PDB file of C-alpha atoms in Angstrom:
ATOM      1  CA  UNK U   3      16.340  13.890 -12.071  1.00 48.00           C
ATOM      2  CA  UNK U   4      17.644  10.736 -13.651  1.00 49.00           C
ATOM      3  CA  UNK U   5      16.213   9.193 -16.385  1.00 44.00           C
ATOM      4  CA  UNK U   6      15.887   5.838 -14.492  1.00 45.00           C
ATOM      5  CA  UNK U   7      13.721   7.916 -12.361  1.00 52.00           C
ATOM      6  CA  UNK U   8      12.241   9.896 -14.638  1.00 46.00           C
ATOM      7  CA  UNK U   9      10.985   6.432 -16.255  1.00 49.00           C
ATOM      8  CA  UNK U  10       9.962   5.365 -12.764  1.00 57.00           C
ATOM      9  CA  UNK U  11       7.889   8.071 -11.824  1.00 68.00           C
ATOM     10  CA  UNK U  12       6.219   8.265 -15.325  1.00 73.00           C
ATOM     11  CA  UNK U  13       5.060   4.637 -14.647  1.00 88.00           C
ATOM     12  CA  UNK U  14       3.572   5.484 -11.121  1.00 92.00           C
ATOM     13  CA  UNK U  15       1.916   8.715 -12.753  1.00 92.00           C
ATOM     14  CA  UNK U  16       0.368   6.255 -14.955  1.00 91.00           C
ATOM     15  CA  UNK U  17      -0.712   3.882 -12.383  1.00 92.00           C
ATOM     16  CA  UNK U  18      -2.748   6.601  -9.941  1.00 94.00           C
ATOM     17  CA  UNK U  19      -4.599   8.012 -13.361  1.00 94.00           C
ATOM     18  CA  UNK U  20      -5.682   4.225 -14.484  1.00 93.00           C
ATOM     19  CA  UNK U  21      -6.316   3.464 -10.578  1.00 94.00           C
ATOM     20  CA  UNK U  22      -7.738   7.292  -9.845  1.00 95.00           C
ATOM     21  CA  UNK U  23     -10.344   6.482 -13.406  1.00 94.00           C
ATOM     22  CA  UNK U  24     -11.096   2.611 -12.511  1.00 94.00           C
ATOM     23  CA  UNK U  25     -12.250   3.312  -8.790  1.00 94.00           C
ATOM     24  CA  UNK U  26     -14.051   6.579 -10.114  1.00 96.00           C
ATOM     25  CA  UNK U  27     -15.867   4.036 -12.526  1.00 95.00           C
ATOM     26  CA  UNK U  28     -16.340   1.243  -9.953  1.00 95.00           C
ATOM     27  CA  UNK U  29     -14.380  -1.167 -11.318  1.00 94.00           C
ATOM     28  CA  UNK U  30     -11.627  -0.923  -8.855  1.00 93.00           C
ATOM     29  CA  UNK U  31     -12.824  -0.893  -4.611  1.00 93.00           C
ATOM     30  CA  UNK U  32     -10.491   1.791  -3.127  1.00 92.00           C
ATOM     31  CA  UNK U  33      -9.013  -1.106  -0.648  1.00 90.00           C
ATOM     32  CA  UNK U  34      -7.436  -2.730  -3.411  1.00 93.00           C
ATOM     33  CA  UNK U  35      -5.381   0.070  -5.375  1.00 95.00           C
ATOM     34  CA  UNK U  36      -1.566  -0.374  -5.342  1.00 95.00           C
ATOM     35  CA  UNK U  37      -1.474   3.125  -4.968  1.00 96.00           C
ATOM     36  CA  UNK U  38      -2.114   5.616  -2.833  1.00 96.00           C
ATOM     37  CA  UNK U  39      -4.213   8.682  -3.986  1.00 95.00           C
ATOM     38  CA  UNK U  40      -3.441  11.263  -1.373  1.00 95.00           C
ATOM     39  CA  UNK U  41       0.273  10.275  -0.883  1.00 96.00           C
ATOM     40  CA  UNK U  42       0.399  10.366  -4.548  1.00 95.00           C
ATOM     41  CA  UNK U  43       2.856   6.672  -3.872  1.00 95.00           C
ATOM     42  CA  UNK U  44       2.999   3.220  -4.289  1.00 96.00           C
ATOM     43  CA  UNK U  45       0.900   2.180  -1.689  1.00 96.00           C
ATOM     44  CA  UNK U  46       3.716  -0.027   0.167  1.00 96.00           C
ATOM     45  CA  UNK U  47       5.925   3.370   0.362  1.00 95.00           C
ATOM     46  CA  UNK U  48       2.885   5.054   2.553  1.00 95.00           C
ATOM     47  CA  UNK U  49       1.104   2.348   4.031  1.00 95.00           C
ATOM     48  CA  UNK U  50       2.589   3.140   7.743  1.00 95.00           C
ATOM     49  CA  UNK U  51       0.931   6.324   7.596  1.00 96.00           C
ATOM     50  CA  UNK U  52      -1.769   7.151  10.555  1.00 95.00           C
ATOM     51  CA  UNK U  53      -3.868   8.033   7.113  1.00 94.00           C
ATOM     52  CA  UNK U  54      -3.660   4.166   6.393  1.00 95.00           C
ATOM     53  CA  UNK U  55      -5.332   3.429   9.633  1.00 95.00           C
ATOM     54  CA  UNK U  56      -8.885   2.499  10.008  1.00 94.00           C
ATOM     55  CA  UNK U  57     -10.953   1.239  13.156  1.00 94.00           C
ATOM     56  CA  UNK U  58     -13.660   0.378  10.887  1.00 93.00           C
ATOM     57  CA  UNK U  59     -12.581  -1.839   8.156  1.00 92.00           C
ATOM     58  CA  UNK U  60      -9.858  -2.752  10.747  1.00 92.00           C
ATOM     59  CA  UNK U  61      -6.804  -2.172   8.609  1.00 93.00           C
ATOM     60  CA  UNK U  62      -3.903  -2.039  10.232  1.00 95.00           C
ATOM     61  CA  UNK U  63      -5.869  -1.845  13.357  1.00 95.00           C
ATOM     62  CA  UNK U  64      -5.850  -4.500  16.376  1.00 95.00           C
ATOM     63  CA  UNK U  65      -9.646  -4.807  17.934  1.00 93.00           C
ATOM     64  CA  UNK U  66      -8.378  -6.234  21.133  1.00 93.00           C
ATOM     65  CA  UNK U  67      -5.617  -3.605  21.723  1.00 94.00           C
ATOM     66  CA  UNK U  68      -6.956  -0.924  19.912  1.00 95.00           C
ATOM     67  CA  UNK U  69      -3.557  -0.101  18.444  1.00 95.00           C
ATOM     68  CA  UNK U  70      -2.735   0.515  15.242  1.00 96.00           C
ATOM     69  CA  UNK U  71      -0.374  -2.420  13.596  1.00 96.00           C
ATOM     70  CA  UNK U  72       3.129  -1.772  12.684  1.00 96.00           C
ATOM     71  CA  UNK U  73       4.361  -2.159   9.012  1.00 96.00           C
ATOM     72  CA  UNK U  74       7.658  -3.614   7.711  1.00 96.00           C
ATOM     73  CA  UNK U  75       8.161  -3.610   3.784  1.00 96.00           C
ATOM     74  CA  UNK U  76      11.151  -5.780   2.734  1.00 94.00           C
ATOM     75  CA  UNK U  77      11.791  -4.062  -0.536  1.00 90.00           C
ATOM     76  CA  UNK U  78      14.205  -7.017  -1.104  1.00 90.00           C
ATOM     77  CA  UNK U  79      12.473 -10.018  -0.577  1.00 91.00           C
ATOM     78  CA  UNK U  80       9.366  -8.680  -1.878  1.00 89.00           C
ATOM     79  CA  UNK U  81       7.232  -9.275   1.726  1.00 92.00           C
ATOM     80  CA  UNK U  82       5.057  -7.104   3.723  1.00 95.00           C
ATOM     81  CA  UNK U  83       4.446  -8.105   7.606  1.00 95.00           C
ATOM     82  CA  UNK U  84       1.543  -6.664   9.935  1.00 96.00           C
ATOM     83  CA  UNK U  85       2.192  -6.686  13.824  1.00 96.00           C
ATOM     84  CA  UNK U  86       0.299  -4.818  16.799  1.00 96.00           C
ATOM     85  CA  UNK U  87       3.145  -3.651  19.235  1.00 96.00           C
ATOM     86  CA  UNK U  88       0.812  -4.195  21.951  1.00 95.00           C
ATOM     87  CA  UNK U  89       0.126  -7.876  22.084  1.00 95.00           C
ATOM     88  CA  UNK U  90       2.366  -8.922  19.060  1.00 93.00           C
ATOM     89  CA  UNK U  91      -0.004 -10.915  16.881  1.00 88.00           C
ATOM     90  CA  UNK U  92       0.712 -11.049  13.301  1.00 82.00           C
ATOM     91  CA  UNK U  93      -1.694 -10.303  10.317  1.00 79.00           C
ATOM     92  CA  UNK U  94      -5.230 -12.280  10.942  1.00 86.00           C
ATOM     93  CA  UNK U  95      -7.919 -10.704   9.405  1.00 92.00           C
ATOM     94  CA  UNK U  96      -9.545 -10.244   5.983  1.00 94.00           C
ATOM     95  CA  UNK U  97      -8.750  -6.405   5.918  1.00 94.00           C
ATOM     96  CA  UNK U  98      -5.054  -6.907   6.926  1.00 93.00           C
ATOM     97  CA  UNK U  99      -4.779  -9.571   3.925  1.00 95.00           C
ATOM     98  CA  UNK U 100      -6.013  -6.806   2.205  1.00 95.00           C
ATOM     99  CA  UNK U 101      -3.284  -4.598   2.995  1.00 95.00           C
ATOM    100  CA  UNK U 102      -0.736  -7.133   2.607  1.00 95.00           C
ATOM    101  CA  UNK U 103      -1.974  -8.063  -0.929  1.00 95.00           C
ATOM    102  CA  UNK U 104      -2.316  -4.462  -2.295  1.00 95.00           C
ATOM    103  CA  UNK U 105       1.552  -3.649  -0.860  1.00 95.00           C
ATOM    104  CA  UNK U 106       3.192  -7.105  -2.640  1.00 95.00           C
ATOM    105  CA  UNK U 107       1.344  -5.968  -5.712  1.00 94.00           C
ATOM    106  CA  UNK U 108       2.620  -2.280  -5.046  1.00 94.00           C
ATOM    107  CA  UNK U 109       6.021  -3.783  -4.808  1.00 94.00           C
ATOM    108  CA  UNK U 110       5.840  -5.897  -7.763  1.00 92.00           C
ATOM    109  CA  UNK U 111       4.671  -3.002 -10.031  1.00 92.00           C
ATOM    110  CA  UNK U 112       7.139  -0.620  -8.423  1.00 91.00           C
ATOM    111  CA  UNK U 113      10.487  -2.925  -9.182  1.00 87.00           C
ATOM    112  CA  UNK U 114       9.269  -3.409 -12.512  1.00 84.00           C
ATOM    113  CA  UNK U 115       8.673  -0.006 -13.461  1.00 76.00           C
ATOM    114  CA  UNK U 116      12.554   0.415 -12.127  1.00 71.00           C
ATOM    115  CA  UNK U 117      13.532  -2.176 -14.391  1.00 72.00           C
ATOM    116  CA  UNK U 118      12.044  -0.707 -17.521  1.00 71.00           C
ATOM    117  CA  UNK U 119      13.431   2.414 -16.826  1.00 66.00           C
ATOM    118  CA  UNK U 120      17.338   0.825 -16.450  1.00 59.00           C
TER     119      UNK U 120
END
């Protein structure tokens, strides 16, 4: 293993424990971490996951089809996009903005950890 990821992994190690202690605490609602506790991952590298799925809360779920939504991450520009495969609409609700939010944030955390450990 490389240092660089070494480094990188040491800072999402660090980010479950503080996120694993807050939500254990209730500071932190478990729909808002930036990381995932059973992958063990920055959310945004596990959020297509069935797991990630829920008809209740409706993430990544579409009522009308009943079909769960389709993730892309652009690691590059930094954007995360929702879209049911059935009818084709686009992120709407409060629990998909959710989603969205938590995987930008996961993305944010996850290039800077990278660029501490270059």
């Amino acid at each position: 293993m490389t240092t660089t990821t070494l480094l990188s992994r040491i800072a999402l190690d660090d980010a479950l424990v503080a996120e694993d202690h807050a939500e254990e605490s209730g500071f932190l609602d478990p729909l808002d971490r930036i990381t995932c506790p059973v992958h063990r991952r920055w959310i945004h590298q596990c959020c297509h996951s069935d797991l990630h799925v829920s008809q209740v809360s409706g993430h990544r779920w579409c009522r009308p089809c009943r079909r769960a939504l389709e993730v892309a991450v652009d690691e590059v520009l930094g954007t995360v996009t929702l879209r049911c495969p059935g009818c084709a609409r686009g992120s709407h609700t409060r629990a998909d903005a959710q989603l969205i939010t938590a995987c930008e944030a996961s993305l944010t955390a996850a290039t800077r950890a990278a660029r501490r450990a270059a």
